[in-house]
């Protein structure tokens, strides 16, 4: 059972465009993380959000945790080719040690 | 987190052994498989030496945690459905600690 659904699944945009990736669930998460994965490598943590309604910024990336802690979004402003990769959201539920991953959004940014 | 094999090709029915070693003294270790459009799915995990637990897709896989550093994954009889990219990860204590991943092993079962 996939608890976390991401949309869109694929996104191809040009440099300078803005985009938003969504991560939705019917379950409540105690915290949610976003990872980026590049080809041939494992995912790397971008951010952790803990409080409902929390907004965190990482340069041109803005992360928001939904008020009910069931969903999250990632907004990228003025995308660059270096943003290309697979973006994964992941949430902790009842078992603090176990992280459930979303389905992933593959982003390609071209010149 | 080190996964020694980057690519493996096995035949149906063969045994497969995937190594995973971490040097961060993390209590928690995980094995995920990654398939297109499905993100990462948890196979087995361990919250400390001597412990193991089933994840979301445990069937056909076996793990052990005899030391803090090692968490190998075994396929006793490989099947084509187990063709995937396998990632090992570790995590320290603390609810929001990040997962540290290895670079993955691409397993093909013919």
Coordinates of C-alpha atoms in Angstrom, one line a residue:
Chain A
X1 CA 0.0 0.0 0.0
X2 CA 1.5 3.3 -1.1
X3 CA 0.7 5.8 1.5
X4 CA 2.2 8.8 -0.2
X5 CA 1.3 9.9 -3.8
X6 CA 3.3 12.4 -5.6
X7 CA 2.3 14.5 -8.6
X8 CA 3.2 15.0 -11.2
X9 CA 5.1 11.9 -11.9
X10 CA 7.2 13.5 -14.6
X11 CA 8.0 17.2 -15.3
X12 CA 10.1 18.6 -18.1
X13 CA 10.6 22.4 -18.0
X14 CA 12.9 25.0 -19.3
X15 CA 15.5 26.9 -17.3
X16 CA 13.9 29.8 -15.5
X17 CA 10.4 28.4 -15.1
X18 CA 8.7 27.8 -11.7
X19 CA 7.2 24.5 -10.7
X20 CA 5.4 22.8 -7.8
X21 CA 5.5 19.2 -6.8
X22 CA 2.8 17.8 -4.5
X23 CA 2.9 15.0 -2.0
X24 CA -0.4 13.8 -0.7
X25 CA -1.7 11.1 1.7
X26 CA -4.7 10.2 3.7
X27 CA -2.5 9.4 6.7
X28 CA -1.1 11.9 9.3
X29 CA 2.6 12.1 9.5
X30 CA 4.6 13.2 12.5
X31 CA 7.2 14.7 10.2
X32 CA 7.9 14.7 6.5
X33 CA 11.2 14.8 4.6
X34 CA 12.1 15.7 1.0
X35 CA 15.0 13.9 -0.7
X36 CA 16.6 14.4 -4.1
X37 CA 18.2 11.6 -6.0
X38 CA 20.6 11.8 -8.9
X39 CA 21.3 9.0 -11.4
X40 CA 23.5 6.3 -9.9
X41 CA 23.3 7.6 -6.4
X42 CA 21.2 7.2 -3.3
X43 CA 18.7 9.9 -2.2
X44 CA 20.0 12.8 -0.2
X45 CA 18.0 14.7 2.3
X46 CA 16.9 18.3 1.4
X47 CA 14.7 19.2 4.3
X48 CA 12.6 18.0 7.2
X49 CA 9.3 19.6 8.2
X50 CA 7.7 18.8 11.5
X51 CA 4.9 21.3 12.4
X52 CA 1.6 21.6 10.5
X53 CA 1.7 24.7 8.3
X54 CA 5.5 24.9 8.5
X55 CA 7.3 26.6 5.6
X56 CA 11.0 26.1 5.0
X57 CA 13.2 27.7 2.4
X58 CA 16.4 26.3 0.9
X59 CA 17.7 28.9 -1.6
X60 CA 15.2 28.7 -4.5
X61 CA 13.3 25.7 -3.0
X62 CA 10.3 26.3 -0.7
X63 CA 8.8 23.4 1.2
X64 CA 5.4 23.5 3.0
X65 CA 3.8 21.0 5.3
X66 CA 0.1 20.9 5.3
X67 CA -1.9 22.2 8.3
X68 CA -3.3 18.7 8.9
X69 CA 0.2 17.1 8.4
X70 CA -1.2 14.9 5.6
X71 CA 0.4 16.6 2.6
X72 CA 3.4 18.7 1.5
X73 CA 4.6 20.7 -1.5
X74 CA 7.9 21.6 -3.0
X75 CA 8.1 24.8 -5.0
X76 CA 11.1 25.6 -7.1
X77 CA 11.6 29.2 -8.4
X78 CA 13.6 29.9 -11.5
X79 CA 14.6 26.2 -12.1
X80 CA 18.1 25.5 -13.2
X81 CA 19.6 22.4 -15.0
X82 CA 21.2 21.5 -11.7
X83 CA 17.8 20.9 -10.2
X84 CA 17.3 17.9 -12.5
X85 CA 16.7 14.7 -10.5
X86 CA 14.2 12.6 -8.8
X87 CA 12.4 14.2 -5.9
X88 CA 11.0 12.0 -3.2
X89 CA 8.9 12.9 -0.2
X90 CA 8.9 10.6 2.8
X91 CA 7.0 10.6 6.0
X92 CA 7.3 9.1 9.5
X93 CA 4.1 7.7 10.9
X94 CA 3.6 5.7 14.1
X95 CA 7.0 4.0 14.1
X96 CA 9.6 6.7 14.5
X97 CA 12.3 4.6 12.9
X98 CA 10.4 3.6 9.7
X99 CA 10.2 6.1 6.8
X100 CA 7.6 5.6 4.0
X101 CA 8.5 7.1 0.7
X102 CA 6.3 8.7 -2.0
X103 CA 6.1 7.6 -5.6
X104 CA 8.6 10.2 -6.8
X105 CA 8.6 13.1 -9.2
X106 CA 11.2 13.1 -12.0
X107 CA 12.2 16.6 -12.9
X108 CA 14.2 17.6 -16.0
X109 CA 15.3 21.1 -16.5
X110 CA 16.7 22.0 -20.0
X111 CA 18.5 25.1 -21.2
Chain B
X1 CA 27.0 3.6 3.9
X2 CA 28.8 1.2 1.5
X3 CA 27.2 -1.3 -0.8
X4 CA 30.0 -3.3 -2.4
X5 CA 28.2 -4.4 -5.6
X6 CA 26.9 -1.8 -8.1
X7 CA 25.7 -4.3 -10.6
X8 CA 24.7 -8.0 -10.4
X9 CA 23.2 -10.4 -12.9
X10 CA 21.8 -13.6 -11.5
X11 CA 19.7 -16.5 -12.9
X12 CA 16.4 -17.5 -11.6
X13 CA 16.8 -19.7 -8.5
X14 CA 20.3 -18.5 -7.6
X15 CA 21.1 -17.2 -4.2
X16 CA 22.0 -13.5 -3.9
X17 CA 23.9 -11.8 -1.2
X18 CA 24.0 -8.0 -1.0
X19 CA 26.4 -6.4 1.4
X20 CA 25.8 -3.2 3.4
X21 CA 28.2 -1.7 5.9
X22 CA 28.0 1.6 7.7
X23 CA 30.6 3.3 9.8
X24 CA 28.5 6.0 11.5
X25 CA 27.5 3.8 14.5
X26 CA 23.8 4.2 13.5
X27 CA 21.3 2.0 15.3
X28 CA 18.8 1.9 12.5
X29 CA 19.4 0.2 9.1
X30 CA 17.1 -0.4 6.2
X31 CA 16.8 -2.1 2.9
X32 CA 14.7 -0.6 0.1
X33 CA 14.0 -1.6 -3.4
X34 CA 13.3 1.1 -6.1
X35 CA 11.2 0.4 -9.1
X36 CA 10.0 2.9 -11.8
X37 CA 7.0 4.9 -10.7
X38 CA 6.9 3.3 -7.2
X39 CA 9.5 5.3 -5.3
X40 CA 11.3 3.3 -2.6
X41 CA 9.6 0.4 -0.9
X42 CA 10.9 -0.9 2.4
X43 CA 11.9 -4.6 2.5
X44 CA 13.3 -5.1 6.0
X45 CA 14.8 -3.0 8.7
X46 CA 16.6 -3.2 12.0
X47 CA 16.5 -0.9 15.0
X48 CA 19.6 -2.3 16.6
X49 CA 22.1 -5.2 16.7
X50 CA 20.3 -8.5 16.9
X51 CA 16.9 -7.1 15.7
X52 CA 15.2 -7.3 12.4
X53 CA 11.6 -6.5 11.2
X54 CA 9.6 -6.8 8.1
X55 CA 8.8 -3.8 5.9
X56 CA 6.3 -3.4 3.2
X57 CA 7.6 -6.0 0.7
X58 CA 9.5 -8.7 2.7
X59 CA 8.6 -11.8 0.9
X60 CA 11.5 -13.6 -0.8
X61 CA 14.1 -11.6 1.2
X62 CA 16.0 -12.4 4.4
X63 CA 18.2 -10.1 6.6
X64 CA 20.4 -10.4 9.7
X65 CA 22.0 -7.9 12.0
X66 CA 24.8 -9.6 13.9
X67 CA 26.8 -6.4 14.3
X68 CA 25.9 -2.7 14.4
X69 CA 27.9 -2.1 11.2
X70 CA 26.6 -4.9 8.9
X71 CA 23.1 -5.5 7.5
X72 CA 23.2 -7.9 4.6
X73 CA 20.3 -8.7 2.4
X74 CA 19.8 -12.3 1.1
X75 CA 17.6 -13.6 -1.7
X76 CA 17.5 -17.4 -1.2
X77 CA 16.0 -18.1 -4.6
X78 CA 16.1 -15.2 -7.0
X79 CA 13.1 -14.5 -9.2
X80 CA 12.7 -12.1 -12.2
X81 CA 10.2 -10.1 -10.1
X82 CA 13.1 -9.2 -7.9
X83 CA 14.9 -7.4 -10.7
X84 CA 15.3 -3.9 -9.1
X85 CA 17.7 -1.4 -7.7
X86 CA 18.4 -2.1 -4.0
X87 CA 19.4 0.6 -1.6
X88 CA 20.7 0.2 1.9
X89 CA 20.4 3.1 4.4
X90 CA 21.2 3.9 8.0
X91 CA 19.8 6.4 10.4
X92 CA 20.8 7.7 13.8
X93 CA 18.6 8.1 16.8
X94 CA 16.1 11.0 16.8
X95 CA 12.7 11.1 15.2
X96 CA 13.7 13.4 12.4
X97 CA 17.2 12.1 11.6
X98 CA 17.9 11.8 7.9
X99 CA 18.5 8.5 6.2
X100 CA 22.0 8.0 4.8
X101 CA 21.9 5.9 1.6
X102 CA 24.4 3.8 -0.2
X103 CA 24.8 4.1 -3.9
X104 CA 22.6 1.2 -4.7
X105 CA 22.9 -2.2 -6.4
X106 CA 21.2 -2.8 -9.7
X107 CA 20.2 -6.5 -9.7
X108 CA 18.9 -8.2 -12.8
X109 CA 17.5 -11.7 -12.5
X110 CA 17.2 -13.6 -15.8

